[in-house]
XYZ file of C-alpha atoms in Angstrom:
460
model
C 26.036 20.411 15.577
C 23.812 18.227 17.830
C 22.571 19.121 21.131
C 25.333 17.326 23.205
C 27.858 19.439 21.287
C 25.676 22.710 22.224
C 25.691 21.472 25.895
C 28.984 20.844 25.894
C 29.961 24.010 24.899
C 27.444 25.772 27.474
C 29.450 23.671 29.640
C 32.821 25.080 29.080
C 31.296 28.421 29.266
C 30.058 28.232 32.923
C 32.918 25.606 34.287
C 35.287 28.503 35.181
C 32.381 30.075 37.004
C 30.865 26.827 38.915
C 33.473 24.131 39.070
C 31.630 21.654 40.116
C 28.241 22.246 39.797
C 28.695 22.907 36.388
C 29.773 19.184 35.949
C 26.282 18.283 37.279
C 24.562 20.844 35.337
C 26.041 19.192 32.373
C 25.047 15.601 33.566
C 21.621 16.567 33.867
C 20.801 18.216 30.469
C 22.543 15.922 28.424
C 20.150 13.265 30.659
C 17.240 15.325 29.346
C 18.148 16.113 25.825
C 15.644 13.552 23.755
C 17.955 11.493 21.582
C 18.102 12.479 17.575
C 15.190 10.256 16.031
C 13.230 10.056 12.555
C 9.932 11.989 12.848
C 7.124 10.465 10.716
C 4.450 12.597 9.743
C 1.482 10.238 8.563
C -1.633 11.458 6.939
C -5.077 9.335 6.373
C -7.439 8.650 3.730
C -10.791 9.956 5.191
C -12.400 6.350 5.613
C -9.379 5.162 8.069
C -10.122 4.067 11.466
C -8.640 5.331 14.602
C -7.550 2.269 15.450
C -5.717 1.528 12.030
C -4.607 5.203 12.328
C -3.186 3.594 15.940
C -1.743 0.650 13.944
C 0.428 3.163 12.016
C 1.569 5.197 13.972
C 2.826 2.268 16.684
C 4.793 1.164 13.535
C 6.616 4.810 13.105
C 6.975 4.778 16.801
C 9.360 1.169 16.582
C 11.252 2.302 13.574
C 11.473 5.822 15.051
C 13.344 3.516 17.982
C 16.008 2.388 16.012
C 16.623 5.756 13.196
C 18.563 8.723 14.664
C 18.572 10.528 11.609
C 17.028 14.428 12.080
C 14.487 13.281 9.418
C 10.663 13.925 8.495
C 9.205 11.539 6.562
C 5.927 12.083 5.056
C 3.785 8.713 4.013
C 0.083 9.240 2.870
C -1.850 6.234 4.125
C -4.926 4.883 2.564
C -7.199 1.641 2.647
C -9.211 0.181 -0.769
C -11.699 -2.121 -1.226
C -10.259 -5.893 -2.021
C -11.383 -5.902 -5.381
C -9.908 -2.674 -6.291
C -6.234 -4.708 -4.996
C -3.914 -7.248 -6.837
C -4.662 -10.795 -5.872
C -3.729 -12.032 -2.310
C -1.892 -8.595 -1.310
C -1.853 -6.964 2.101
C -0.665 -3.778 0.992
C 1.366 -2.370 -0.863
C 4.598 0.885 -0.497
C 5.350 3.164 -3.472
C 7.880 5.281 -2.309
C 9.261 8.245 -3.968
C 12.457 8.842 -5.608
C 15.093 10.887 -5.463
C 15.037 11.555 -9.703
C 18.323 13.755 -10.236
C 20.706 10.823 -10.894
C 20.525 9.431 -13.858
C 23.237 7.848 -16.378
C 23.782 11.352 -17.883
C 24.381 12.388 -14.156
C 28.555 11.708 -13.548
C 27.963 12.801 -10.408
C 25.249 11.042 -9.605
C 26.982 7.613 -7.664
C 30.383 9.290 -7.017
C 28.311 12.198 -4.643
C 25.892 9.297 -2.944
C 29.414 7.341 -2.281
C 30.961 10.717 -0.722
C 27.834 10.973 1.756
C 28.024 7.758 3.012
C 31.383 8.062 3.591
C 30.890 11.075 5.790
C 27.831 9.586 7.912
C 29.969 6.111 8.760
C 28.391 5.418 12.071
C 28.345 2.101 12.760
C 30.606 -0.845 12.286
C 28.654 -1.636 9.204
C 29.313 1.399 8.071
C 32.814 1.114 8.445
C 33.062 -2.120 6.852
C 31.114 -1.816 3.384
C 33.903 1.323 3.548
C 36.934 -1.293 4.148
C 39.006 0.329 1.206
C 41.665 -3.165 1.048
C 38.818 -5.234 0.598
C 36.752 -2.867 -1.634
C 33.780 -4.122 0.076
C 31.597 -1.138 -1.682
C 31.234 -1.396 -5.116
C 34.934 -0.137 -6.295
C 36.816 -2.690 -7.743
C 36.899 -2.596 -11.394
C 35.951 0.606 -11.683
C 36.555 4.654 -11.028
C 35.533 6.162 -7.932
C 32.226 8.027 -10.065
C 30.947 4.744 -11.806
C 29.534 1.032 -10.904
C 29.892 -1.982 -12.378
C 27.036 -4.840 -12.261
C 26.836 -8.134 -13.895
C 23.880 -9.243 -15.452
C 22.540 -12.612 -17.248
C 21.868 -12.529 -20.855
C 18.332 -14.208 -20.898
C 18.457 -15.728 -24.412
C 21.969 -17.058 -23.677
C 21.446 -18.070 -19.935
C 25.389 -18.936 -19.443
C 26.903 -15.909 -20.562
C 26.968 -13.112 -18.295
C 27.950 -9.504 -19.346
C 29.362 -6.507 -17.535
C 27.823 -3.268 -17.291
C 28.096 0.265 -15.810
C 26.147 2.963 -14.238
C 26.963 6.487 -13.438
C 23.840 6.794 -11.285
C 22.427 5.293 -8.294
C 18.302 6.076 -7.219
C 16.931 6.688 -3.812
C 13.846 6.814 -2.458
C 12.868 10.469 -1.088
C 13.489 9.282 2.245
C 16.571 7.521 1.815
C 17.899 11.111 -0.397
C 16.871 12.669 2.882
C 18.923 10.218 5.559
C 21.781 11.316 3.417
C 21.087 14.870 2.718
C 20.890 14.707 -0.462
C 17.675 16.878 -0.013
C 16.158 18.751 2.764
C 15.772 16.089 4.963
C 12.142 17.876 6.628
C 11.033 19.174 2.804
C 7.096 18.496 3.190
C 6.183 16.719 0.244
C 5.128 13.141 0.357
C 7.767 10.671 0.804
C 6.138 7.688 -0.184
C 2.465 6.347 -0.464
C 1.078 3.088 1.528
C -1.879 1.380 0.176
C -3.671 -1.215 2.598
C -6.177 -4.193 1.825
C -9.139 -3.484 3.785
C -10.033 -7.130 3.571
C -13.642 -6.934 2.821
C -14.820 -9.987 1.008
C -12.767 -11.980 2.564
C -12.582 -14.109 5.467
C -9.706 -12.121 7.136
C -9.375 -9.051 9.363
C -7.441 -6.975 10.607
C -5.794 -6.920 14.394
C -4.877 -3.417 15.193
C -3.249 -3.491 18.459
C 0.089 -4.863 18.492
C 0.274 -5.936 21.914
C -2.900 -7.911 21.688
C -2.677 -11.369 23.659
C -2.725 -12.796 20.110
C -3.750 -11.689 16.587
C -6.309 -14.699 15.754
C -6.216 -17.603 13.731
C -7.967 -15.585 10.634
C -6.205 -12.271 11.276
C -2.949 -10.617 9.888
C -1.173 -8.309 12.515
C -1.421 -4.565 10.877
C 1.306 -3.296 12.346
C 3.616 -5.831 11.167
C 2.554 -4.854 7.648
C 2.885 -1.366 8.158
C 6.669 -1.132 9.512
C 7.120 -3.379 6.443
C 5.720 -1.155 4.163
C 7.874 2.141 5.824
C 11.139 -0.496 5.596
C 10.357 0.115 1.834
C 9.430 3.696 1.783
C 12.833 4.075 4.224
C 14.959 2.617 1.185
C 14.478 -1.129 0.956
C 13.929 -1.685 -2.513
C 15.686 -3.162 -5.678
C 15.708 -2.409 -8.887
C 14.747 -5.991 -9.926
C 11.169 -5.076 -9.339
C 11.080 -2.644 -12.380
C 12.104 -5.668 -15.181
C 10.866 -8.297 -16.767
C 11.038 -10.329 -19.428
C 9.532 -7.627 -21.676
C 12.557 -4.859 -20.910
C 14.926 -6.943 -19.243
C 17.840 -5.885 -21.459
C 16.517 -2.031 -21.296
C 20.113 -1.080 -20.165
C 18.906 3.187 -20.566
C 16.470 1.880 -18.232
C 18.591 0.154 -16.060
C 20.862 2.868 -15.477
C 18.398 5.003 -14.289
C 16.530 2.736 -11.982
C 19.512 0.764 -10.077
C 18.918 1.609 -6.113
C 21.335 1.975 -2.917
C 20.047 -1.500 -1.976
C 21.463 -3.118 -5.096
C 24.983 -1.541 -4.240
C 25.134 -4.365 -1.632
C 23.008 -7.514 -4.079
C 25.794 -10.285 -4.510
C 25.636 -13.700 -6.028
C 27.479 -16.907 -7.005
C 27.654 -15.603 -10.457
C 29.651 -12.436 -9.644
C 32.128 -13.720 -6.739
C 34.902 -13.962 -9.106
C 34.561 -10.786 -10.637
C 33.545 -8.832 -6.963
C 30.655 -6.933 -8.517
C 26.941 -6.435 -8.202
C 24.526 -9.394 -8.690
C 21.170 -8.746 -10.917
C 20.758 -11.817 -12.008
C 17.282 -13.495 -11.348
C 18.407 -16.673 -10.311
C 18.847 -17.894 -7.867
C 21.969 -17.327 -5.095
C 21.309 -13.716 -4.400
C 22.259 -12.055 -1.348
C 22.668 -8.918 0.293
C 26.758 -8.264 1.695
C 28.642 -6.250 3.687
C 32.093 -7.298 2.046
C 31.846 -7.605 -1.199
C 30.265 -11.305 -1.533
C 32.833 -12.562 1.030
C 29.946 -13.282 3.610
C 26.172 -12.949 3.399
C 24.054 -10.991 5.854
C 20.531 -12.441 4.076
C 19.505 -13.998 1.056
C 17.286 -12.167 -1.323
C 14.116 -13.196 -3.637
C 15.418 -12.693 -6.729
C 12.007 -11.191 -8.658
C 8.496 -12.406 -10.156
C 9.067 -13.384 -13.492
C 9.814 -17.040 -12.803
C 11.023 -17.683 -16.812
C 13.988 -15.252 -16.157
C 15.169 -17.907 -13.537
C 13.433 -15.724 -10.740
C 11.894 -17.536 -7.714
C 8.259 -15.605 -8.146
C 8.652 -13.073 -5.379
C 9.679 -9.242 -5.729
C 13.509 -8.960 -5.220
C 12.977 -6.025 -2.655
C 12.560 -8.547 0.352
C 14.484 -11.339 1.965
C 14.122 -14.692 0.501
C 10.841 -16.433 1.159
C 12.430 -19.963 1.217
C 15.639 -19.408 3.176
C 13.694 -20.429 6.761
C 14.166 -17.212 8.553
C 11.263 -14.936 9.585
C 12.136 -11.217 9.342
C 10.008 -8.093 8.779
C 11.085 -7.659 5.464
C 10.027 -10.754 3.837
C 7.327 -11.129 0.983
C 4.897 -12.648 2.819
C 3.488 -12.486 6.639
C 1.042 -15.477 7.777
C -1.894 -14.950 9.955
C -1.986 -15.148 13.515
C 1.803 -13.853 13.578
C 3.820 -10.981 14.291
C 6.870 -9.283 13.061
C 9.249 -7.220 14.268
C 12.246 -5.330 12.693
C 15.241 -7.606 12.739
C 18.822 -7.040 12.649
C 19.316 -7.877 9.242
C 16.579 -5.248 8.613
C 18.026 -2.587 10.609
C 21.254 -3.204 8.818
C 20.938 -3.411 5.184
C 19.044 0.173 6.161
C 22.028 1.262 7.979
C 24.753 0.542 5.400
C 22.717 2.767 2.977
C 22.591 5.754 4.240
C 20.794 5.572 7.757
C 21.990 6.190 11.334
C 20.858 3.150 12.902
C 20.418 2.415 16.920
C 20.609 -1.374 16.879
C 20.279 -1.449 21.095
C 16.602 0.056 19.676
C 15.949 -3.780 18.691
C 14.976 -5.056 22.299
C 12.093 -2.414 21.851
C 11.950 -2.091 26.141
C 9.100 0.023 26.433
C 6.473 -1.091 23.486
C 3.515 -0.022 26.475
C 4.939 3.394 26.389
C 5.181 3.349 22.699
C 1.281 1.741 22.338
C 0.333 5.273 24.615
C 2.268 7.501 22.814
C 0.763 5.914 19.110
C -3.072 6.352 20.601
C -2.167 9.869 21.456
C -0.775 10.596 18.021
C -3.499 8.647 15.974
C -6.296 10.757 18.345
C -5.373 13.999 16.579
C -3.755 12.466 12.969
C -4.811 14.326 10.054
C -7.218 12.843 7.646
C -6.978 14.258 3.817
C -5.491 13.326 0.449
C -2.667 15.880 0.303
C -3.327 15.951 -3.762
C -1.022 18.716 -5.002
C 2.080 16.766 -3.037
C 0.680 13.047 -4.268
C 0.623 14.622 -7.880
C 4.104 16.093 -7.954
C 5.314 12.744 -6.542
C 3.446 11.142 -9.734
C 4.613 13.075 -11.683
C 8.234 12.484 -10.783
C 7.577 8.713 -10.436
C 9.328 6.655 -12.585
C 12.384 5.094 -10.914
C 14.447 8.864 -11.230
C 12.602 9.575 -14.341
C 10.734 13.279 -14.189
C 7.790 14.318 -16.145
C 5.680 11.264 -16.834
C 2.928 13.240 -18.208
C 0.325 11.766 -15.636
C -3.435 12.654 -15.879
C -3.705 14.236 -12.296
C -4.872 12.563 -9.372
C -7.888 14.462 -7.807
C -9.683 14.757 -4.853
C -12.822 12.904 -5.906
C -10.383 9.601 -7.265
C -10.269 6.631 -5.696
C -6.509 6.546 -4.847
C -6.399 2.544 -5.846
C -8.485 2.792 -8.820
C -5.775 6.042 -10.083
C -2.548 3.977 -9.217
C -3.966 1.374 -11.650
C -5.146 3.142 -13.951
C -1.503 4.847 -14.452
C 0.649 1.621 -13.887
C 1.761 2.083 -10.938
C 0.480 -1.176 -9.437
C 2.470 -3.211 -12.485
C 5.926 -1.436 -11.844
C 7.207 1.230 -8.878
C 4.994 -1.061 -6.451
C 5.952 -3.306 -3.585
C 4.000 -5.620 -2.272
C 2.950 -7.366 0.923
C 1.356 -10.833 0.438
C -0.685 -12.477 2.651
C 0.621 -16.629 3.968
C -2.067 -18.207 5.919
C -2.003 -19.798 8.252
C -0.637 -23.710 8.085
C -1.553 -23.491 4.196
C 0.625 -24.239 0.873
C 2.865 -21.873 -0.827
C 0.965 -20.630 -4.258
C 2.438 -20.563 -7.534
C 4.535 -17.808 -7.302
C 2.927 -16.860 -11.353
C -0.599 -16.090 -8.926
C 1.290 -13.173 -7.390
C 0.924 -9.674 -8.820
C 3.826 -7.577 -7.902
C 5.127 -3.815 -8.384
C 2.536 -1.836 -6.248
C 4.980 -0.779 -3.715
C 6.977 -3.564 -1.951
C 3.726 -5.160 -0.205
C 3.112 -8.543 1.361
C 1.037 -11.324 -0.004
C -1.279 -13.499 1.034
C -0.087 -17.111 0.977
C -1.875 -19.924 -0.233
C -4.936 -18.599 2.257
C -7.303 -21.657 3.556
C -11.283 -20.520 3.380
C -12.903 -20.523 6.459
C -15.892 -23.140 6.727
C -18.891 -21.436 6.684
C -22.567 -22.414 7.971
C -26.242 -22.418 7.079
C-alpha cells in the first residue's frame, strides 16, 4: 500500500469526526508525503575523491528524479589507473544478474511477463501490453516461451528461428520488478572509472560548471550512463562473437529484458525479436511497427556489426542521448526520453515530468551532502558472491576470490570480465574522427569510449 493509500484511509477515519478540517488535514499530508523514489546506496574505492564521490552521487540524485520504484540499489564505485583500462574507455558498468532463469527454467519468461503486466504504469506500459497487436513478444509463440530470429553467419541470407524459456535481468532490474527483495544489500552492479592519468584529459566533476573544458569529459554524464546499465540497459549481443555466436545453450541463458523490445528489418515479417548484427536494429514499443531508437548492433564488425556494443543507442543515427557509446569532451548529457523509456517498458516506474530536472541546484546540495559522509571500502564478501554468480544467469563460476589487497581492475581482467559481462563508455573528442570501430575493446560493463581523441600540443 503506498502512503497516499495510508492517508487516505486515516482520512476516512477522522472525516466523520472533523468534516472539514479533515479535508485539509488530508491536503496537507499527502503535500508532505516525499514521493516513492529509487534510493542508491553508493560505496567508494578508498582512493576516490570527494568531489568524484559528488559526481556520483548528483548522477543517483537525476535518475532518482525520474524512478519511483521503492528500490535500493547498491553500485560499488572505483577508479584505476589508465593502463590498467581497455583502450580509449571512460568507464565501464558490470551489473549483476538476476541468475534463476535459465532455459531449463519454464517459468522463467512467463513469471517476468506476469510482473510487468501487474506494474503497467505508464502509457508505454500499456502499449508493449496491447494484446491485438501483440506488441510484447507473443506472437508465434505460448504465453511461457520467446521466439527470436537470428542470422546464420556462414550463410548470411538465411535466418533461423529460435526459442527461449528464460529471460535475464540485472539485480536491479529483478528488483524494479520484485522478482527479489527489492532493498536485499548485496551489490547490484560494479562501476569502474578511467582516472585519466597519462593522458591529456581530466575530469570535470561538477555538473553545473559554466562549462566542462575543451580537454575534459563531464563525469557525471558518464556516471548516470553507467547506472542506465546497472538499472537494466543491456543486451545480450555484448556476450557473442564470432567465436560462440551460434552457442544457442548460451544464448538462452543470457537473452535480457532489453532484447524483448530489439526489432529489425529482418524480423518485420515474422513480428519477432531482432539479434542480428547488422545493421537496422531498433528498440520498439509495438512490435517493429514504429521505432523509439536505433541500436548499435555489437563489436565484432565481421558478423555485420557496426563496431560498438549493442547495449547503447546507435552511434551514427545523429541523435545525442545518455545512453550512447560514446560522450565527446567539453559536453554534457542528460537522461533522455528514449532513455527513460526503454527503462520504463522493462520493468521500471518511470516519472517522465522528472526530465525537465527543475531543481538541479537543489540536487548539486543535496549530492555534496551525501558524498561528505559516503562510505569508502571494497565491500569484498558482496563483490565476491556477485562474481561468483556472474555469468549472464549462470551460478558458480568457480572464481579465485577477489580480496581486499587486489586491485579491483587488475582482478576483473584477470577473470574475463573486461572481455564479456562489461559495458563500456568510450571517450569522442572533441571535433576529432571516428576510430575504427576494431580499436574498441568492449564487454567491461556497458562503458563509453573515447573517440578518435586529438593530443594536446605540448611545449618545451
Amino acid at each position: 500500500m503506498n502512503q497516499k493509500n495510508i492517508a487516505f484511509n486515516l482520512f476516512k477515519k477522522i472525516s466523520n469526526l472533523s468534516g472539514k478540517t479533515a479535508l485539509i488535514f488530508f491536503s496537507l499530508l499527502c503535500s508532505a508525503l516525499p514521493a516513492q523514489a529509487v534510493n542508491f546506496n553508493f560505496t567508494y574505492s578508498d582512493d576516490t575523491s570527494t568531489s568524484q564521490k559528488e559526481a556520483f552521487e548528483m548522477a543517483g540524485s537525476m535518475w532518482k528524479e525520474l524512478l519511483q520504484d521503492d528500490v535500493t540499489v547498491n553500485i560499488h564505485v572505483d577508479f584505476a589507473d589508465n593502463n590498467r583500462m581497455p583502450t580509449n574507455v571512460l568507464g565501464g558498468a558490470i551489473p549483476g544478474f538476476y541468475s534463476s532463469l535459465s532455459n531449463q527454467d519454464r517459468t522463467g519468461y512467463q513469471a517476468y511477463k506476469q510482473k510487468l503486466r501487474d506494474d503497467r504504469e505508464s502509457d508505454n506500459d500499456y502499449k508493449v501490453f496491447d494484446i491485438e497487436n501483440a506488441n510484447i513478444p507473443n506472437n508465434y509463440i505460448k504465453d511461457d516461451w520467446w521466439v527470436y530470429m537470428l542470422r546464420d553467419k556462414d550463410l548470411p541470407f538465411v535466418n533461423r528461428m529460435v526459442h527461449s524459456y528464460g529471460v535475464s535481468l540485472t539485480r536491479a532490474n529483478a528488483k524494479a520488478v520484485g522478482m527479489i527483495n527489492p532493498h536485499d544489500s548485496d551489490v547490484d552492479a560494479v562501476i569502474l572509472m578511467n582516472k585519466l592519468n597519462g593522458l591529456n584529459y581530466g575530469w570535470t566533476t561538477d555538473y553545473l560548471a559554466n562549462e566542462v573544458g575543451y580537454w575534459n569529459f563531464d563525469l557525471t554524464s558518464v556516471a548516470m550512463h553507467e547506472i542506465g546499465h546497472a538499472l537494466g540497459f543491456v543486451s545480450s549481443m555484448d556476450y557473442f562473437d564470432t567465436n560462440n555466436f551460434s552457442d544457442t545453450l548460451a544464448r538462452h541463458a543470457t537473452f535480457t529484458s532489453f532484447d524483448m523490445f530489439r526489432r529489425g528489418s529482418s524480423t518485420q515479417t515474422w513480428q519477432t525479436i531482432d539479434m542480428n548484427n547488422q545493421s537496422g536494429s531498433y528498440f520498439s514499443l509495438d512490435n517493429g511497427s514504429t521505432a523509439l531508437g536505433q541500436l548499435s548492433t555489437g563489436q565484432d564488425t565481421s558478423l555485420g556489426a557496426d563496431g560498438y556494443q549493442g547495449s547503447h543507442w546507435s552511434a551514427f543515427d545523429g541523435v545525442e542521448d545518455l545512453m550512447d557509446p560514446t560522450l565527446p569532451t567539453n559536453r554534457r548529457r542528460t537522461v533522455s526520453y528514449k532513455d527513460l523509456a526503454a527503462l520504463d517498458v522493462i520493468g521500471w516506474d518511470a516519472n517522465y515530468d522528472g526530465l525537465n530536472f527543475d531543481d538541479l541546484d537543489s540536487l548539486r546540495n543535496l549530492a555534496q551532502s551525501q558524498a561528505a559522509n559516503a562510505q569508502s571500502t571494497n565491500p569484498v564478501d558482496s563483490l565476491n558472491k556477485m562474481f561468483n554468480q556472474y555469468g549472464w544467469g549462470g551460478s558458480g563460476r568457480g572464481r579465485s576470490g577477489f580480496r581486499q589487497d587486489m586491485d579491483l581492475a587488475d582482478y576483473l581482467a584477470q577473470e574475463g570480465l573486461f572481455q564479456k559481462g562489461a559495458f563500456w563508455s568510450h571517450m569522442q573528442a572533441n571535433k576529432a574522427s571516428v576510430p575504427e570501430p576494431s580499436s574498441i575493446l568492449g564487454l567491461l560493463g556497458l562503458g563509453l569510449f573515447i573517440k578518435g581523441y586529438p593530443r594536446r600540443k605540448t611545449t618545451k
